[in-house]
Tab-separated table of C-alpha atoms in Angstrom:
chain	number	residue	atom	x	y	z
A	133	MET	CA	128.306	112.638	89.100
A	134	ASN	CA	125.149	110.881	88.416
A	135	ALA	CA	123.284	110.742	85.173
A	136	LEU	CA	121.151	113.810	86.106
A	137	ASP	CA	123.977	115.872	86.853
A	138	GLN	CA	125.540	115.287	83.325
A	139	LEU	CA	122.382	116.889	82.055
A	140	LYS	CA	122.214	119.989	84.380
A	141	ASP	CA	123.911	122.130	81.895
A	142	GLU	CA	121.135	121.894	79.641
A	143	ILE	CA	117.846	121.160	81.366
A	144	ARG	CA	115.663	122.605	84.037
A	145	ILE	CA	113.707	120.646	86.820
A	146	GLU	CA	111.969	122.018	89.817
A	147	SER	CA	113.792	120.745	92.955
A	148	SER	CA	110.726	118.854	94.436
A	149	TRP	CA	111.220	116.389	91.566
A	150	GLU	CA	114.646	115.638	92.364
A	151	THR	CA	113.886	114.629	95.827
A	152	ALA	CA	110.794	112.639	94.905
A	153	LEU	CA	112.391	110.725	92.045
A	154	TYR	CA	115.574	110.442	93.592
A	155	GLU	CA	116.050	106.786	93.155
A	156	ALA	CA	114.787	106.926	89.316
A	157	PHE	CA	117.437	109.583	88.440
A	158	GLN	CA	120.002	107.131	90.168
A	159	SER	CA	119.073	104.008	88.394
A	160	PRO	CA	120.990	102.194	85.628
A	161	SER	CA	117.917	102.833	83.141
A	162	PHE	CA	118.181	106.432	83.628
A	163	ALA	CA	121.909	106.510	83.069
A	164	GLU	CA	121.662	104.546	79.896
A	165	LEU	CA	118.958	107.076	78.762
A	166	VAL	CA	121.309	109.809	79.452
A	167	ALA	CA	123.914	107.833	77.348
A	168	PHE	CA	121.614	107.233	74.685
A	169	LEU	CA	120.568	110.896	74.448
A	170	LYS	CA	124.139	112.026	74.299
A	171	THR	CA	124.859	109.515	71.518
A	172	GLU	CA	121.998	110.969	69.482
A	173	ARG	CA	123.225	114.160	69.855
A	174	ALA	CA	126.763	113.367	68.829
A	175	ARG	CA	125.591	112.018	65.811
A	176	GLY	CA	123.953	115.278	64.703
A	177	GLU	CA	120.545	114.144	65.449
A	178	CYS	CA	118.054	116.800	66.082
A	179	ILE	CA	115.852	115.879	69.380
A	180	TYR	CA	112.765	117.554	70.485
A	181	PRO	CA	111.771	119.207	72.551
A	182	PRO	CA	115.059	121.486	73.109
A	183	GLY	CA	117.194	120.248	75.933
A	184	PRO	CA	115.926	123.149	78.317
A	185	ARG	CA	112.253	121.957	77.818
A	186	ILE	CA	112.404	118.211	78.344
A	187	PHE	CA	111.431	118.318	81.937
A	188	ALA	CA	109.066	121.320	81.439
A	189	ALA	CA	106.054	119.475	82.650
A	190	PHE	CA	108.099	118.914	86.014
A	191	ASP	CA	109.725	122.531	85.969
A	192	ARG	CA	106.281	123.972	85.775
A	193	THR	CA	104.139	121.990	88.081
A	194	PRO	CA	106.105	121.115	91.422
A	195	PHE	CA	105.467	117.789	93.034
A	196	GLU	CA	103.381	118.866	95.812
A	197	LYS	CA	101.326	121.174	93.689
A	198	VAL	CA	100.113	118.060	91.418
A	199	LYS	CA	96.333	118.045	91.380
A	200	VAL	CA	95.488	116.363	88.093
A	201	VAL	CA	97.694	114.244	85.649
A	202	ILE	CA	97.384	114.142	81.863
A	203	ILE	CA	99.529	111.614	80.175
A	204	GLY	CA	100.410	111.711	76.640
A	205	GLN	CA	102.474	109.329	74.384
A	206	ASP	CA	105.340	111.189	72.666
A	207	PRO	CA	106.397	114.687	71.944
A	208	TYR	CA	105.294	116.304	68.855
A	209	HIS	CA	108.137	115.635	66.257
A	210	GLY	CA	107.681	118.670	64.035
A	211	PRO	CA	109.767	121.835	64.087
A	212	GLY	CA	108.635	124.172	66.892
A	213	GLN	CA	106.124	121.963	68.092
A	214	ALA	CA	107.064	120.345	71.159
A	215	ASN	CA	107.196	122.463	74.318
A	216	GLY	CA	107.714	119.905	77.077
A	217	LEU	CA	103.985	119.807	77.777
A	218	CYS	CA	101.977	116.908	76.615
A	219	PHE	CA	99.571	118.143	73.964
A	220	SER	CA	100.626	121.703	74.259
A	221	VAL	CA	102.333	123.559	71.177
A	222	GLY	CA	104.403	126.854	71.228
A	223	PRO	CA	103.006	130.152	70.145
A	224	GLY	CA	102.277	130.534	66.528
A	225	ILE	CA	102.232	126.834	66.073
A	226	ALA	CA	99.024	125.360	64.628
A	227	LYS	CA	97.071	123.320	66.891
A	228	PRO	CA	97.619	119.611	66.089
A	229	PRO	CA	94.712	117.459	65.411
A	230	SER	CA	94.710	115.715	68.962
A	231	LEU	CA	94.692	119.163	70.557
A	232	GLN	CA	91.774	120.483	68.310
A	233	ASN	CA	89.827	117.744	69.470
A	234	ILE	CA	90.480	118.312	73.310
A	235	PHE	CA	89.495	121.769	72.758
A	236	LYS	CA	86.114	120.599	71.018
A	237	GLU	CA	85.483	118.628	73.924
A	238	LEU	CA	86.251	121.032	76.478
A	239	GLN	CA	83.902	123.357	74.511
A	240	THR	CA	81.102	120.736	74.528
A	241	ASP	CA	81.708	119.684	78.291
A	242	ILE	CA	81.877	122.976	79.992
A	243	GLY	CA	81.373	125.644	77.349
A	244	ILE	CA	85.135	127.155	77.068
A	245	PRO	CA	85.729	128.899	73.532
A	246	ILE	CA	88.359	127.115	71.199
A	247	PRO	CA	91.384	129.423	71.877
A	248	ASP	CA	93.377	130.784	68.850
A	249	HIS	CA	96.650	129.016	70.314
A	250	GLY	CA	97.578	125.542	71.697
A	251	GLN	CA	99.767	126.663	74.919
A	252	LEU	CA	98.857	124.706	77.866
A	253	GLU	CA	100.688	126.498	80.470
A	254	ALA	CA	97.828	127.746	82.156
A	255	TRP	CA	96.772	124.297	83.085
A	256	ALA	CA	100.177	123.302	84.417
A	257	ASP	CA	100.324	126.260	86.776
A	258	GLN	CA	97.129	125.173	88.504
A	259	GLY	CA	98.718	121.644	89.263
A	260	VAL	CA	97.861	119.548	85.795
A	261	LEU	CA	100.880	117.817	85.421
A	262	LEU	CA	101.181	117.278	81.372
A	263	MET	CA	103.336	114.434	80.959
A	264	ASN	CA	104.459	112.425	78.015
A	265	ALA	CA	105.102	108.676	78.482
A	266	THR	CA	108.226	109.388	76.332
A	267	LEU	CA	109.645	112.742	76.834
A	268	THR	CA	111.886	112.940	73.819
A	269	VAL	CA	111.763	112.094	70.029
A	270	ARG	CA	113.876	112.512	67.025
A	271	ALA	CA	112.648	114.947	64.690
A	272	HIS	CA	110.361	113.811	62.162
A	273	GLN	CA	110.306	110.189	63.518
A	274	ALA	CA	107.504	109.490	65.653
A	275	ALA	CA	108.118	107.122	68.613
A	276	SER	CA	111.920	106.939	67.743
A	277	HIS	CA	112.773	107.586	71.393
A	278	GLN	CA	110.349	104.637	72.760
A	279	ARG	CA	111.854	101.879	74.730
A	280	LYS	CA	115.191	103.676	75.308
A	281	GLY	CA	114.352	104.442	79.082
A	282	TRP	CA	111.800	106.823	79.192
A	283	GLU	CA	108.964	104.474	80.298
A	284	GLN	CA	110.757	103.258	83.326
A	285	PHE	CA	111.466	106.772	84.365
A	286	THR	CA	107.692	107.947	83.714
A	287	ASP	CA	106.479	104.803	85.421
A	288	ALA	CA	108.420	106.039	88.349
A	289	VAL	CA	106.805	109.444	88.249
A	290	ILE	CA	103.520	107.636	88.337
A	291	ARG	CA	104.438	105.456	91.273
A	292	ALA	CA	105.730	108.336	93.342
A	293	LEU	CA	102.773	110.393	92.895
A	294	SER	CA	100.666	107.369	93.999
A	295	GLU	CA	102.492	106.498	96.703
A	296	GLN	CA	103.069	109.930	98.116
A	297	GLN	CA	100.063	111.837	97.297
A	298	SER	CA	96.397	111.301	97.671
A	299	GLY	CA	93.316	112.497	95.970
A	300	LEU	CA	94.913	112.838	92.413
A	301	VAL	CA	92.728	112.685	89.169
A	302	PHE	CA	94.387	110.745	86.684
A	303	LEU	CA	93.219	111.423	82.969
A	304	LEU	CA	94.236	108.302	81.006
A	305	TRP	CA	93.583	108.954	77.250
A	306	GLY	CA	94.418	105.957	74.845
A	307	ASN	CA	95.915	102.767	75.398
A	308	ALA	CA	99.786	104.330	75.916
A	309	ALA	CA	98.183	105.964	78.866
A	310	LYS	CA	95.798	103.420	80.220
A	311	GLU	CA	98.998	101.320	80.754
A	312	LYS	CA	100.404	103.620	83.185
A	313	GLY	CA	97.163	102.872	85.035
A	314	ALA	CA	98.867	99.831	86.840
A	315	HIS	CA	101.149	101.808	88.557
A	316	ILE	CA	98.107	103.980	90.432
A	317	ASP	CA	96.606	103.030	93.606
A	318	ARG	CA	92.961	103.510	92.893
A	319	SER	CA	91.839	103.276	96.568
A	320	ARG	CA	94.096	106.555	96.960
A	321	HIS	CA	93.447	108.340	93.882
A	322	HIS	CA	90.409	108.687	91.240
A	323	VAL	CA	91.240	107.499	87.375
A	324	LEU	CA	89.397	108.600	84.316
A	325	GLU	CA	89.560	106.583	81.227
A	326	ALA	CA	88.873	107.527	77.695
A	327	PRO	CA	89.783	106.908	74.149
A	328	HIS	CA	92.834	109.030	72.659
A	329	PRO	CA	91.705	112.364	71.365
A	330	SER	CA	93.365	111.497	68.268
A	331	PRO	CA	91.026	111.672	64.817
A	332	LEU	CA	92.571	107.990	64.640
A	333	ALA	CA	89.918	106.988	67.478
A	334	ARG	CA	86.956	108.102	65.429
A	335	GLY	CA	85.634	110.457	67.939
A	336	GLY	CA	85.571	108.113	71.039
A	337	PHE	CA	87.069	110.766	72.964
A	338	PHE	CA	84.089	113.050	72.542
A	339	GLY	CA	81.589	112.933	75.216
A	340	CYS	CA	83.815	111.600	78.046
A	341	LYS	CA	83.482	115.023	79.944
A	342	HIS	CA	86.601	114.775	81.798
A	343	PHE	CA	86.940	118.107	82.531
A	344	SER	CA	83.706	118.788	84.299
A	345	ARG	CA	84.106	115.265	86.045
A	346	THR	CA	87.645	116.301	87.124
A	347	ASN	CA	86.359	119.369	88.678
A	348	ALA	CA	83.325	117.847	90.543
A	349	ILE	CA	86.009	115.337	91.966
A	350	LEU	CA	88.330	118.418	93.289
A	351	THR	CA	85.357	120.302	94.510
A	352	SER	CA	83.970	117.347	96.371
A	353	GLN	CA	87.496	116.991	98.148
A	354	GLY	CA	87.409	120.444	99.143
A	355	GLN	CA	89.919	121.777	96.626
A	356	ASN	CA	89.515	124.639	93.860
A	357	PRO	CA	88.530	123.488	90.525
A	358	ILE	CA	90.626	123.856	87.375
A	359	ASP	CA	89.983	126.849	85.379
A	360	TRP	CA	90.504	125.144	82.213
A	361	THR	CA	90.540	128.261	79.828
A	362	PRO	CA	93.663	127.732	77.808
A	363	ARG	CA	95.503	131.185	78.517
A	364	THR	CA	98.848	131.895	77.209
A	365	PRO	CA	101.640	132.081	79.496
A	366	ILE	CA	101.770	136.050	79.403
A	367	GLU	CA	98.129	136.140	80.541
A	368	SER	CA	98.937	133.168	83.120
A	369	PRO	CA	102.496	133.631	84.618
A	370	ILE	CA	103.944	130.903	87.000
A	371	GLN	CA	102.766	131.095	90.552
C-alpha cells in the first residue's frame, strides 16, 4: 500500500491527477507527509481543510482540463474557512481581506460586481486550478504545515503541468507563488506576476489586470475565455 492509498478512505482526488502525479505520490517525501498528517490527527490536532477537501482543487479541475493556474500560499486557518480551493471560502463565511481585494481588482478590470459570497468553484469548473503551495494547516496556526512535504508535492504538480501541457496561463501572486515559477517552462506557457492581493502588499496587486490579460491570452490561442463571475456551486454545477 502506497502513501496515497493510506488516505483513500478520507480524501477525494480525480483519477487523472493520480496518473499525472504517480511518481510524486510514490515519493519518500509524500510518505513522510502522510505520516506527519496522521501524527497530527493522532495528537488531536484540528486540521484544515477537512480530509475530503484537501485535494478539492484537483478533484474539481481534472488534469487535462486545466487552462489557468492560480497559486496561493496556505489554506485559511479559521473554522469553516478553508475549502481546498486557494483564496475561496465556503458558503456563509465572510470574505477574507485577500479575497476582497481579488474581487475589487476583478470589478475594476472587467466590471464584474463584487459578490456577496466567496465561493470560487465556478472558476475551477472552467479549468482554473486553485492550488495552495501547502495544502493543509493546523487550526489557528498559519504556516504550521509548511516544510512538511507539501512544497515538494506542489512543485511536482507545477512540473507535471509544465511538461505535459502547453499554453497554460500561470498567475503568480506574491513571493511564495513566484518561487513556483522556477518549475514553469516559459517557452511553452504564459506567466503573469503581481504582488499578493493581501492588504500587507499595500495595494500592489491593484491594476495588474490579470483577469482580462488571461482571457486575451486564451482567446489568442483559440480557447474559450474564463467567465470570472464568482457563481455559487448551485449556479455552476460540476461539468
